[in-house]
mmCIF file with all atom_site columns, C-alpha atoms in Angstrom:
data_model
loop_
_atom_site.group_PDB
_atom_site.id
_atom_site.type_symbol
_atom_site.label_atom_id
_atom_site.label_alt_id
_atom_site.label_comp_id
_atom_site.label_asym_id
_atom_site.label_entity_id
_atom_site.label_seq_id
_atom_site.pdbx_PDB_ins_code
_atom_site.Cartn_x
_atom_site.Cartn_y
_atom_site.Cartn_z
_atom_site.occupancy
_atom_site.B_iso_or_equiv
_atom_site.pdbx_formal_charge
_atom_site.auth_seq_id
_atom_site.auth_comp_id
_atom_site.auth_asym_id
_atom_site.auth_atom_id
_atom_site.pdbx_PDB_model_num
ATOM 1   C CA . MET T 1 1   ? 4.103   -2.458  -20.615 1.00 87.00 ? 1   MET T CA 1
ATOM 2   C CA . LYS T 1 2   ? 3.173   -5.551  -18.606 1.00 94.00 ? 2   LYS T CA 1
ATOM 3   C CA . GLN T 1 3   ? 1.502   -4.649  -15.309 1.00 96.00 ? 3   GLN T CA 1
ATOM 4   C CA . ALA T 1 4   ? -0.042  -6.300  -12.269 1.00 97.00 ? 4   ALA T CA 1
ATOM 5   C CA . LEU T 1 5   ? -1.886  -5.384  -9.109  1.00 98.00 ? 5   LEU T CA 1
ATOM 6   C CA . VAL T 1 6   ? -0.505  -7.213  -6.080  1.00 98.00 ? 6   VAL T CA 1
ATOM 7   C CA . THR T 1 7   ? -1.957  -7.593  -2.595  1.00 98.00 ? 7   THR T CA 1
ATOM 8   C CA . GLN T 1 8   ? -1.208  -9.840  0.358   1.00 97.00 ? 8   GLN T CA 1
ATOM 9   C CA . SER T 1 9   ? -3.346  -11.538 2.994   1.00 95.00 ? 9   SER T CA 1
ATOM 10  C CA . PHE T 1 10  ? -2.365  -14.161 5.551   1.00 95.00 ? 10  PHE T CA 1
ATOM 11  C CA . GLY T 1 11  ? -4.441  -16.481 7.726   1.00 91.00 ? 11  GLY T CA 1
ATOM 12  C CA . GLU T 1 12  ? -8.126  -17.275 8.225   1.00 90.00 ? 12  GLU T CA 1
ATOM 13  C CA . ASP T 1 13  ? -8.990  -13.993 9.942   1.00 90.00 ? 13  ASP T CA 1
ATOM 14  C CA . TRP T 1 14  ? -7.612  -11.909 7.084   1.00 94.00 ? 14  TRP T CA 1
ATOM 15  C CA . GLN T 1 15  ? -9.268  -14.227 4.573   1.00 94.00 ? 15  GLN T CA 1
ATOM 16  C CA . LYS T 1 16  ? -12.570 -12.708 5.679   1.00 94.00 ? 16  LYS T CA 1
ATOM 17  C CA . ILE T 1 17  ? -11.238 -9.254  4.856   1.00 96.00 ? 17  ILE T CA 1
ATOM 18  C CA . ILE T 1 18  ? -9.787  -10.116 1.460   1.00 97.00 ? 18  ILE T CA 1
ATOM 19  C CA . ASP T 1 19  ? -13.054 -11.867 0.545   1.00 97.00 ? 19  ASP T CA 1
ATOM 20  C CA . LEU T 1 20  ? -14.722 -8.465  0.934   1.00 98.00 ? 20  LEU T CA 1
ATOM 21  C CA . THR T 1 21  ? -12.120 -6.356  -0.849  1.00 98.00 ? 21  THR T CA 1
ATOM 22  C CA . ARG T 1 22  ? -10.848 -8.694  -3.569  1.00 98.00 ? 22  ARG T CA 1
ATOM 23  C CA . PRO T 1 23  ? -13.850 -8.326  -5.932  1.00 98.00 ? 23  PRO T CA 1
ATOM 24  C CA . ARG T 1 24  ? -13.141 -4.615  -6.339  1.00 98.00 ? 24  ARG T CA 1
ATOM 25  C CA . MET T 1 25  ? -9.444  -5.287  -6.859  1.00 98.00 ? 25  MET T CA 1
ATOM 26  C CA . GLU T 1 26  ? -10.211 -7.801  -9.587  1.00 98.00 ? 26  GLU T CA 1
ATOM 27  C CA . ALA T 1 27  ? -12.716 -5.417  -11.176 1.00 98.00 ? 27  ALA T CA 1
ATOM 28  C CA . TYR T 1 28  ? -9.989  -2.732  -11.225 1.00 98.00 ? 28  TYR T CA 1
ATOM 29  C CA . CYS T 1 29  ? -7.650  -5.168  -12.965 1.00 98.00 ? 29  CYS T CA 1
ATOM 30  C CA . LYS T 1 30  ? -10.274 -6.041  -15.544 1.00 97.00 ? 30  LYS T CA 1
ATOM 31  C CA . ARG T 1 31  ? -10.967 -2.359  -16.285 1.00 97.00 ? 31  ARG T CA 1
ATOM 32  C CA . HIS T 1 32  ? -7.310  -1.491  -16.658 1.00 97.00 ? 32  HIS T CA 1
ATOM 33  C CA . SER T 1 33  ? -5.953  -4.669  -18.268 1.00 95.00 ? 33  SER T CA 1
ATOM 34  C CA . CYS T 1 34  ? -3.555  -5.782  -15.556 1.00 96.00 ? 34  CYS T CA 1
ATOM 35  C CA . ASP T 1 35  ? -3.087  -9.095  -13.765 1.00 98.00 ? 35  ASP T CA 1
ATOM 36  C CA . PHE T 1 36  ? -4.217  -9.753  -10.199 1.00 98.00 ? 36  PHE T CA 1
ATOM 37  C CA . ILE T 1 37  ? -1.783  -11.459 -7.817  1.00 98.00 ? 37  ILE T CA 1
ATOM 38  C CA . LEU T 1 38  ? -2.430  -12.422 -4.195  1.00 98.00 ? 38  LEU T CA 1
ATOM 39  C CA . ILE T 1 39  ? 0.482   -13.265 -1.893  1.00 97.00 ? 39  ILE T CA 1
ATOM 40  C CA . ASP T 1 40  ? -1.142  -15.561 0.678   1.00 94.00 ? 40  ASP T CA 1
ATOM 41  C CA . LYS T 1 41  ? 1.860   -17.133 2.402   1.00 92.00 ? 41  LYS T CA 1
ATOM 42  C CA . PRO T 1 42  ? 4.073   -15.033 4.688   1.00 92.00 ? 42  PRO T CA 1
ATOM 43  C CA . LEU T 1 43  ? 7.713   -15.169 3.660   1.00 89.00 ? 43  LEU T CA 1
ATOM 44  C CA . THR T 1 44  ? 9.199   -13.556 6.761   1.00 90.00 ? 44  THR T CA 1
ATOM 45  C CA . HIS T 1 45  ? 8.342   -11.743 9.998   1.00 90.00 ? 45  HIS T CA 1
ATOM 46  C CA . PRO T 1 46  ? 6.841   -9.216  10.293  1.00 92.00 ? 46  PRO T CA 1
ATOM 47  C CA . ALA T 1 47  ? 4.670   -10.667 7.545   1.00 93.00 ? 47  ALA T CA 1
ATOM 48  C CA . GLN T 1 48  ? 4.289   -7.288  5.859   1.00 93.00 ? 48  GLN T CA 1
ATOM 49  C CA . TYR T 1 49  ? 7.869   -7.592  4.606   1.00 95.00 ? 49  TYR T CA 1
ATOM 50  C CA . SER T 1 50  ? 6.546   -10.296 2.277   1.00 95.00 ? 50  SER T CA 1
ATOM 51  C CA . LYS T 1 51  ? 5.660   -7.537  -0.185  1.00 94.00 ? 51  LYS T CA 1
ATOM 52  C CA . SER T 1 52  ? 9.376   -7.477  -1.017  1.00 95.00 ? 52  SER T CA 1
ATOM 53  C CA . ALA T 1 53  ? 8.541   -10.560 -3.099  1.00 95.00 ? 53  ALA T CA 1
ATOM 54  C CA . ILE T 1 54  ? 7.215   -8.085  -5.649  1.00 97.00 ? 54  ILE T CA 1
ATOM 55  C CA . GLY T 1 55  ? 10.782  -7.769  -6.923  1.00 95.00 ? 55  GLY T CA 1
ATOM 56  C CA . ASN T 1 56  ? 10.961  -11.489 -7.600  1.00 95.00 ? 56  ASN T CA 1
ATOM 57  C CA . ILE T 1 57  ? 7.490   -11.469 -9.165  1.00 96.00 ? 57  ILE T CA 1
ATOM 58  C CA . MET T 1 58  ? 8.529   -8.710  -11.546 1.00 96.00 ? 58  MET T CA 1
ATOM 59  C CA . ALA T 1 59  ? 11.772  -10.448 -12.495 1.00 95.00 ? 59  ALA T CA 1
ATOM 60  C CA . THR T 1 60  ? 10.301  -13.915 -13.023 1.00 96.00 ? 60  THR T CA 1
ATOM 61  C CA . LYS T 1 61  ? 6.955   -12.933 -14.557 1.00 96.00 ? 61  LYS T CA 1
ATOM 62  C CA . GLY T 1 62  ? 8.223   -10.098 -16.707 1.00 96.00 ? 62  GLY T CA 1
ATOM 63  C CA . TYR T 1 63  ? 6.204   -7.261  -15.174 1.00 97.00 ? 63  TYR T CA 1
ATOM 64  C CA . ASP T 1 64  ? 7.461   -3.772  -15.890 1.00 96.00 ? 64  ASP T CA 1
ATOM 65  C CA . GLN T 1 65  ? 5.321   -2.141  -13.235 1.00 97.00 ? 65  GLN T CA 1
ATOM 66  C CA . VAL T 1 66  ? 3.361   -3.314  -10.187 1.00 97.00 ? 66  VAL T CA 1
ATOM 67  C CA . THR T 1 67  ? 0.695   -1.543  -8.181  1.00 98.00 ? 67  THR T CA 1
ATOM 68  C CA . PHE T 1 68  ? 0.562   -2.786  -4.592  1.00 98.00 ? 68  PHE T CA 1
ATOM 69  C CA . VAL T 1 69  ? -2.459  -2.375  -2.306  1.00 98.00 ? 69  VAL T CA 1
ATOM 70  C CA . ASP T 1 70  ? -2.994  -3.705  1.191   1.00 97.00 ? 70  ASP T CA 1
ATOM 71  C CA . ALA T 1 71  ? -5.763  -6.243  1.722   1.00 97.00 ? 71  ALA T CA 1
ATOM 72  C CA . ASP T 1 72  ? -7.752  -3.695  3.725   1.00 97.00 ? 72  ASP T CA 1
ATOM 73  C CA . VAL T 1 73  ? -8.632  -1.328  0.886   1.00 98.00 ? 73  VAL T CA 1
ATOM 74  C CA . LEU T 1 74  ? -11.780 -0.703  -1.118  1.00 98.00 ? 74  LEU T CA 1
ATOM 75  C CA . ILE T 1 75  ? -11.191 0.481   -4.681  1.00 98.00 ? 75  ILE T CA 1
ATOM 76  C CA . ALA T 1 76  ? -13.921 2.676   -6.122  1.00 98.00 ? 76  ALA T CA 1
ATOM 77  C CA . ALA T 1 77  ? -15.458 1.592   -9.410  1.00 97.00 ? 77  ALA T CA 1
ATOM 78  C CA . ASP T 1 78  ? -14.392 4.886   -11.019 1.00 97.00 ? 78  ASP T CA 1
ATOM 79  C CA . CYS T 1 79  ? -10.788 4.675   -9.822  1.00 97.00 ? 79  CYS T CA 1
ATOM 80  C CA . PRO T 1 80  ? -8.461  5.499   -12.729 1.00 96.00 ? 80  PRO T CA 1
ATOM 81  C CA . LYS T 1 81  ? -5.288  3.552   -13.403 1.00 95.00 ? 81  LYS T CA 1
ATOM 82  C CA . LEU T 1 82  ? -2.753  4.434   -10.726 1.00 92.00 ? 82  LEU T CA 1
ATOM 83  C CA . SER T 1 83  ? 0.209   3.545   -12.899 1.00 83.00 ? 83  SER T CA 1
ATOM 84  C CA . GLU T 1 84  ? -0.418  6.367   -15.355 1.00 81.00 ? 84  GLU T CA 1
ATOM 85  C CA . ASP T 1 85  ? 2.299   9.020   -14.884 1.00 88.00 ? 85  ASP T CA 1
ATOM 86  C CA . ALA T 1 86  ? 3.577   7.126   -11.815 1.00 93.00 ? 86  ALA T CA 1
ATOM 87  C CA . GLY T 1 87  ? 7.268   7.466   -12.592 1.00 95.00 ? 87  GLY T CA 1
ATOM 88  C CA . VAL T 1 88  ? 9.452   4.752   -11.068 1.00 97.00 ? 88  VAL T CA 1
ATOM 89  C CA . PHE T 1 89  ? 7.935   4.976   -7.576  1.00 98.00 ? 89  PHE T CA 1
ATOM 90  C CA . CYS T 1 90  ? 4.622   6.540   -6.648  1.00 98.00 ? 90  CYS T CA 1
ATOM 91  C CA . ALA T 1 91  ? 3.097   6.693   -3.160  1.00 98.00 ? 91  ALA T CA 1
ATOM 92  C CA . PHE T 1 92  ? 1.296   9.025   -0.772  1.00 97.00 ? 92  PHE T CA 1
ATOM 93  C CA . ASP T 1 93  ? 3.643   11.145  1.342   1.00 96.00 ? 93  ASP T CA 1
ATOM 94  C CA . GLU T 1 94  ? 2.090   11.021  4.790   1.00 93.00 ? 94  GLU T CA 1
ATOM 95  C CA . GLY T 1 95  ? 5.235   12.649  6.138   1.00 87.00 ? 95  GLY T CA 1
ATOM 96  C CA . ALA T 1 96  ? 3.774   15.933  4.956   1.00 82.00 ? 96  ALA T CA 1
ATOM 97  C CA . TYR T 1 97  ? 1.613   15.989  8.081   1.00 85.00 ? 97  TYR T CA 1
ATOM 98  C CA . LEU T 1 98  ? 2.965   13.141  10.265  1.00 87.00 ? 98  LEU T CA 1
ATOM 99  C CA . ASP T 1 99  ? 6.641   13.686  11.024  1.00 89.00 ? 99  ASP T CA 1
ATOM 100 C CA . ARG T 1 100 ? 8.305   10.261  10.834  1.00 91.00 ? 100 ARG T CA 1
ATOM 101 C CA . LYS T 1 101 ? 11.610  11.563  9.492   1.00 90.00 ? 101 LYS T CA 1
ATOM 102 C CA . PRO T 1 102 ? 13.570  11.404  12.787  1.00 94.00 ? 102 PRO T CA 1
ATOM 103 C CA . ASP T 1 103 ? 12.634  7.725   13.032  1.00 95.00 ? 103 ASP T CA 1
ATOM 104 C CA . MET T 1 104 ? 13.958  7.162   9.512   1.00 96.00 ? 104 MET T CA 1
ATOM 105 C CA . VAL T 1 105 ? 17.294  8.782   10.359  1.00 97.00 ? 105 VAL T CA 1
ATOM 106 C CA . LYS T 1 106 ? 17.571  6.718   13.535  1.00 97.00 ? 106 LYS T CA 1
ATOM 107 C CA . LEU T 1 107 ? 16.761  3.443   11.756  1.00 97.00 ? 107 LEU T CA 1
ATOM 108 C CA . ALA T 1 108 ? 19.175  4.140   8.906   1.00 97.00 ? 108 ALA T CA 1
ATOM 109 C CA . GLY T 1 109 ? 21.905  4.964   11.403  1.00 97.00 ? 109 GLY T CA 1
ATOM 110 C CA . ALA T 1 110 ? 21.354  1.693   13.264  1.00 96.00 ? 110 ALA T CA 1
ATOM 111 C CA . PHE T 1 111 ? 22.372  -0.122  10.058  1.00 97.00 ? 111 PHE T CA 1
ATOM 112 C CA . GLY T 1 112 ? 25.222  2.232   9.178   1.00 96.00 ? 112 GLY T CA 1
ATOM 113 C CA . GLY T 1 113 ? 23.326  4.438   6.740   1.00 95.00 ? 113 GLY T CA 1
ATOM 114 C CA . VAL T 1 114 ? 23.175  8.216   6.518   1.00 96.00 ? 114 VAL T CA 1
ATOM 115 C CA . ILE T 1 115 ? 20.103  9.817   4.950   1.00 97.00 ? 115 ILE T CA 1
ATOM 116 C CA . GLU T 1 116 ? 18.451  13.214  4.700   1.00 96.00 ? 116 GLU T CA 1
ATOM 117 C CA . PRO T 1 117 ? 14.736  12.358  4.502   1.00 96.00 ? 117 PRO T CA 1
ATOM 118 C CA . LYS T 1 118 ? 12.732  14.106  1.808   1.00 95.00 ? 118 LYS T CA 1
ATOM 119 C CA . PHE T 1 119 ? 9.501   12.169  2.332   1.00 96.00 ? 119 PHE T CA 1
ATOM 120 C CA . TYR T 1 120 ? 7.846   9.409   4.329   1.00 97.00 ? 120 TYR T CA 1
ATOM 121 C CA . VAL T 1 121 ? 5.316   7.428   2.327   1.00 97.00 ? 121 VAL T CA 1
ATOM 122 C CA . ASN T 1 122 ? 2.558   5.112   3.431   1.00 97.00 ? 122 ASN T CA 1
ATOM 123 C CA . THR T 1 123 ? 3.183   1.690   1.892   1.00 97.00 ? 123 THR T CA 1
ATOM 124 C CA . GLY T 1 124 ? -0.440  0.538   1.876   1.00 97.00 ? 124 GLY T CA 1
ATOM 125 C CA . VAL T 1 125 ? -0.756  1.763   -1.713  1.00 98.00 ? 125 VAL T CA 1
ATOM 126 C CA . PHE T 1 126 ? 2.153   2.293   -4.082  1.00 98.00 ? 126 PHE T CA 1
ATOM 127 C CA . VAL T 1 127 ? 3.328   1.815   -7.654  1.00 98.00 ? 127 VAL T CA 1
ATOM 128 C CA . VAL T 1 128 ? 6.833   0.563   -8.415  1.00 98.00 ? 128 VAL T CA 1
ATOM 129 C CA . HIS T 1 129 ? 8.684   0.128   -11.710 1.00 97.00 ? 129 HIS T CA 1
ATOM 130 C CA . THR T 1 130 ? 11.495  -2.344  -12.306 1.00 96.00 ? 130 THR T CA 1
ATOM 131 C CA . LYS T 1 131 ? 13.878  0.626   -12.404 1.00 96.00 ? 131 LYS T CA 1
ATOM 132 C CA . ALA T 1 132 ? 13.205  1.145   -8.673  1.00 97.00 ? 132 ALA T CA 1
ATOM 133 C CA . VAL T 1 133 ? 13.232  -2.485  -7.531  1.00 95.00 ? 133 VAL T CA 1
ATOM 134 C CA . GLY T 1 134 ? 16.037  -1.716  -5.055  1.00 95.00 ? 134 GLY T CA 1
ATOM 135 C CA . ILE T 1 135 ? 13.415  -0.096  -2.847  1.00 96.00 ? 135 ILE T CA 1
ATOM 136 C CA . LEU T 1 136 ? 12.229  -3.623  -2.000  1.00 97.00 ? 136 LEU T CA 1
ATOM 137 C CA . SER T 1 137 ? 15.609  -4.638  -0.535  1.00 96.00 ? 137 SER T CA 1
ATOM 138 C CA . MET T 1 138 ? 15.335  -6.739  2.631   1.00 95.00 ? 138 MET T CA 1
ATOM 139 C CA . PRO T 1 139 ? 17.169  -6.195  5.939   1.00 96.00 ? 139 PRO T CA 1
ATOM 140 C CA . PRO T 1 140 ? 19.827  -8.695  7.033   1.00 94.00 ? 140 PRO T CA 1
ATOM 141 C CA . ILE T 1 141 ? 18.385  -12.115 7.887   1.00 90.00 ? 141 ILE T CA 1
ATOM 142 C CA . GLY T 1 142 ? 16.828  -12.069 11.336  1.00 90.00 ? 142 GLY T CA 1
ATOM 143 C CA . LEU T 1 143 ? 17.115  -8.283  11.694  1.00 94.00 ? 143 LEU T CA 1
ATOM 144 C CA . HIS T 1 144 ? 13.769  -7.058  10.434  1.00 96.00 ? 144 HIS T CA 1
ATOM 145 C CA . PRO T 1 145 ? 12.844  -3.745  12.094  1.00 96.00 ? 145 PRO T CA 1
ATOM 146 C CA . ASN T 1 146 ? 9.189   -3.596  13.118  1.00 94.00 ? 146 ASN T CA 1
ATOM 147 C CA . HIS T 1 147 ? 8.471   0.129   12.911  1.00 94.00 ? 147 HIS T CA 1
ATOM 148 C CA . PHE T 1 148 ? 5.060   0.372   11.309  1.00 93.00 ? 148 PHE T CA 1
ATOM 149 C CA . ALA T 1 149 ? 5.896   -3.127  10.062  1.00 93.00 ? 149 ALA T CA 1
ATOM 150 C CA . GLU T 1 150 ? 8.094   -2.742  6.963   1.00 96.00 ? 150 GLU T CA 1
ATOM 151 C CA . GLN T 1 151 ? 7.019   0.820   6.212   1.00 96.00 ? 151 GLN T CA 1
ATOM 152 C CA . THR T 1 152 ? 9.862   2.803   7.773   1.00 97.00 ? 152 THR T CA 1
ATOM 153 C CA . TRP T 1 153 ? 12.423  0.356   6.379   1.00 98.00 ? 153 TRP T CA 1
ATOM 154 C CA . LEU T 1 154 ? 11.052  0.774   2.851   1.00 98.00 ? 154 LEU T CA 1
ATOM 155 C CA . ASN T 1 155 ? 11.253  4.544   3.242   1.00 98.00 ? 155 ASN T CA 1
ATOM 156 C CA . VAL T 1 156 ? 14.873  4.241   4.327   1.00 98.00 ? 156 VAL T CA 1
ATOM 157 C CA . MET T 1 157 ? 15.584  2.057   1.293   1.00 98.00 ? 157 MET T CA 1
ATOM 158 C CA . ALA T 1 158 ? 14.000  4.646   -0.988  1.00 98.00 ? 158 ALA T CA 1
ATOM 159 C CA . HIS T 1 159 ? 16.485  7.212   0.275   1.00 98.00 ? 159 HIS T CA 1
ATOM 160 C CA . LEU T 1 160 ? 19.539  4.956   0.298   1.00 97.00 ? 160 LEU T CA 1
ATOM 161 C CA . TRP T 1 161 ? 18.807  3.914   -3.286  1.00 97.00 ? 161 TRP T CA 1
ATOM 162 C CA . ASN T 1 162 ? 18.019  7.555   -4.162  1.00 96.00 ? 162 ASN T CA 1
ATOM 163 C CA . ILE T 1 163 ? 14.650  6.628   -5.648  1.00 97.00 ? 163 ILE T CA 1
ATOM 164 C CA . PRO T 1 164 ? 12.674  9.674   -6.838  1.00 97.00 ? 164 PRO T CA 1
ATOM 165 C CA . LEU T 1 165 ? 9.117   9.895   -5.536  1.00 97.00 ? 165 LEU T CA 1
ATOM 166 C CA . THR T 1 166 ? 6.092   10.751  -7.630  1.00 97.00 ? 166 THR T CA 1
ATOM 167 C CA . GLU T 1 167 ? 3.534   11.842  -5.071  1.00 96.00 ? 167 GLU T CA 1
ATOM 168 C CA . LEU T 1 168 ? 0.215   10.013  -5.037  1.00 97.00 ? 168 LEU T CA 1
ATOM 169 C CA . ASP T 1 169 ? -2.875  12.127  -4.503  1.00 96.00 ? 169 ASP T CA 1
ATOM 170 C CA . PRO T 1 170 ? -4.373  11.475  -1.029  1.00 96.00 ? 170 PRO T CA 1
ATOM 171 C CA . SER T 1 171 ? -7.673  10.372  -2.579  1.00 97.00 ? 171 SER T CA 1
ATOM 172 C CA . PHE T 1 172 ? -5.880  7.207   -3.709  1.00 97.00 ? 172 PHE T CA 1
ATOM 173 C CA . ASN T 1 173 ? -4.906  6.312   -0.145  1.00 97.00 ? 173 ASN T CA 1
ATOM 174 C CA . CYS T 1 174 ? -7.778  7.690   1.897   1.00 97.00 ? 174 CYS T CA 1
ATOM 175 C CA . MET T 1 175 ? -7.031  6.634   5.457   1.00 95.00 ? 175 MET T CA 1
ATOM 176 C CA . THR T 1 176 ? -8.978  8.068   8.399   1.00 91.00 ? 176 THR T CA 1
ATOM 177 C CA . SER T 1 177 ? -6.152  10.527  9.109   1.00 90.00 ? 177 SER T CA 1
ATOM 178 C CA . VAL T 1 178 ? -6.058  11.562  5.448   1.00 91.00 ? 178 VAL T CA 1
ATOM 179 C CA . GLU T 1 179 ? -9.807  12.015  5.327   1.00 91.00 ? 179 GLU T CA 1
ATOM 180 C CA . SER T 1 180 ? -9.809  14.353  8.324   1.00 90.00 ? 180 SER T CA 1
ATOM 181 C CA . HIS T 1 181 ? -6.602  16.246  7.418   1.00 90.00 ? 181 HIS T CA 1
ATOM 182 C CA . PHE T 1 182 ? -7.559  16.977  3.800   1.00 92.00 ? 182 PHE T CA 1
ATOM 183 C CA . GLY T 1 183 ? -11.303 17.354  4.383   1.00 93.00 ? 183 GLY T CA 1
ATOM 184 C CA . LEU T 1 184 ? -12.183 14.435  2.117   1.00 94.00 ? 184 LEU T CA 1
ATOM 185 C CA . ASP T 1 185 ? -15.410 12.439  2.042   1.00 94.00 ? 185 ASP T CA 1
ATOM 186 C CA . ARG T 1 186 ? -14.509 8.777   1.662   1.00 95.00 ? 186 ARG T CA 1
ATOM 187 C CA . TYR T 1 187 ? -17.696 7.992   -0.207  1.00 96.00 ? 187 TYR T CA 1
ATOM 188 C CA . LYS T 1 188 ? -17.573 10.854  -2.698  1.00 95.00 ? 188 LYS T CA 1
ATOM 189 C CA . ASP T 1 189 ? -13.888 11.745  -2.949  1.00 96.00 ? 189 ASP T CA 1
ATOM 190 C CA . ALA T 1 190 ? -11.837 8.624   -2.230  1.00 97.00 ? 190 ALA T CA 1
ATOM 191 C CA . MET T 1 191 ? -10.629 6.517   -5.116  1.00 98.00 ? 191 MET T CA 1
ATOM 192 C CA . ILE T 1 192 ? -9.194  4.013   -2.631  1.00 98.00 ? 192 ILE T CA 1
ATOM 193 C CA . ILE T 1 193 ? -10.385 3.750   0.961   1.00 98.00 ? 193 ILE T CA 1
ATOM 194 C CA . HIS T 1 194 ? -7.605  2.366   3.157   1.00 98.00 ? 194 HIS T CA 1
ATOM 195 C CA . TYR T 1 195 ? -8.420  1.072   6.643   1.00 97.00 ? 195 TYR T CA 1
ATOM 196 C CA . ALA T 1 196 ? -4.914  1.525   8.049   1.00 93.00 ? 196 ALA T CA 1
ATOM 197 C CA . GLY T 1 197 ? -4.561  1.052   11.798  1.00 88.00 ? 197 GLY T CA 1
ATOM 198 C CA . GLN T 1 198 ? -7.871  -0.776  12.198  1.00 90.00 ? 198 GLN T CA 1
ATOM 199 C CA . SER T 1 199 ? -6.632  -4.373  12.192  1.00 85.00 ? 199 SER T CA 1
ATOM 200 C CA . ASN T 1 200 ? -6.801  -4.791  15.975  1.00 88.00 ? 200 ASN T CA 1
ATOM 201 C CA . ASP T 1 201 ? -10.500 -5.700  15.650  1.00 90.00 ? 201 ASP T CA 1
ATOM 202 C CA . LEU T 1 202 ? -11.109 -7.529  12.371  1.00 93.00 ? 202 LEU T CA 1
ATOM 203 C CA . THR T 1 203 ? -14.788 -8.142  13.103  1.00 93.00 ? 203 THR T CA 1
ATOM 204 C CA . ARG T 1 204 ? -15.358 -4.432  13.480  1.00 95.00 ? 204 ARG T CA 1
ATOM 205 C CA . LEU T 1 205 ? -13.248 -3.787  10.391  1.00 96.00 ? 205 LEU T CA 1
ATOM 206 C CA . SER T 1 206 ? -15.278 -6.303  8.398   1.00 95.00 ? 206 SER T CA 1
ATOM 207 C CA . ASN T 1 207 ? -18.508 -4.553  9.375   1.00 96.00 ? 207 ASN T CA 1
ATOM 208 C CA . GLN T 1 208 ? -17.061 -1.161  8.434   1.00 96.00 ? 208 GLN T CA 1
ATOM 209 C CA . ILE T 1 209 ? -16.002 -2.446  5.021   1.00 97.00 ? 209 ILE T CA 1
ATOM 210 C CA . LYS T 1 210 ? -19.465 -3.875  4.400   1.00 97.00 ? 210 LYS T CA 1
ATOM 211 C CA . GLU T 1 211 ? -21.039 -0.561  5.369   1.00 97.00 ? 211 GLU T CA 1
ATOM 212 C CA . ASP T 1 212 ? -18.710 1.427   3.110   1.00 97.00 ? 212 ASP T CA 1
ATOM 213 C CA . GLU T 1 213 ? -19.203 -1.055  0.270   1.00 97.00 ? 213 GLU T CA 1
ATOM 214 C CA . ALA T 1 214 ? -22.948 -0.478  0.456   1.00 97.00 ? 214 ALA T CA 1
ATOM 215 C CA . LYS T 1 215 ? -22.454 3.302   0.410   1.00 96.00 ? 215 LYS T CA 1
ATOM 216 C CA . LEU T 1 216 ? -20.203 3.140   -2.647  1.00 97.00 ? 216 LEU T CA 1
ATOM 217 C CA . VAL T 1 217 ? -22.705 0.935   -4.472  1.00 97.00 ? 217 VAL T CA 1
ATOM 218 C CA . GLU T 1 218 ? -25.472 3.369   -3.590  1.00 96.00 ? 218 GLU T CA 1
ATOM 219 C CA . LEU T 1 219 ? -23.430 6.187   -5.166  1.00 96.00 ? 219 LEU T CA 1
ATOM 220 C CA . GLY T 1 220 ? -22.675 4.130   -8.254  1.00 97.00 ? 220 GLY T CA 1
ATOM 221 C CA . ARG T 1 221 ? -19.018 3.877   -7.323  1.00 96.00 ? 221 ARG T CA 1
#
């Protein structure tokens, strides 16, 4: 099965972030024999919708499965291959403790859809197979909802396309909220540290990544 890890980063400010996180992404790819792909040109607005290009990448490059990670993640050196036992779509269900389901119903209804939400995943880390490529469907041109960027829209698409979810363990998407809710230690427990919600101050974020990088190295991770 041909596989790739895809991330995206746009602009000079985010270049500083991806410069810090990319080495660990590439090391992950080397360990697990998958290609590394960086999307560095926004294809639409909000720019996060550019990850929908994954569908085109899979179709034109012949990938059976893609693992997507946001630019603001650190992958531990002992992180196993996410795509093992990932099914057709694998992501962390943050809806288990953050109720976003009413927003999903409202957004679906605004476009004429009717859904009964079963989950609400965070799209900072996910695995998708070609059999679930419909999940990457775009909104009508010029009508891109900006509710947690593309995240709520992708969740709506997952339900409209009836895509089954394989739940990703929270250690593979260890955001601050995840760390506190599940009692995790990012340095010892997290396979992927995700700095979601911290992009309002990229200088501070850069310093935090450097600090966490040093801690992981110290622990041999």
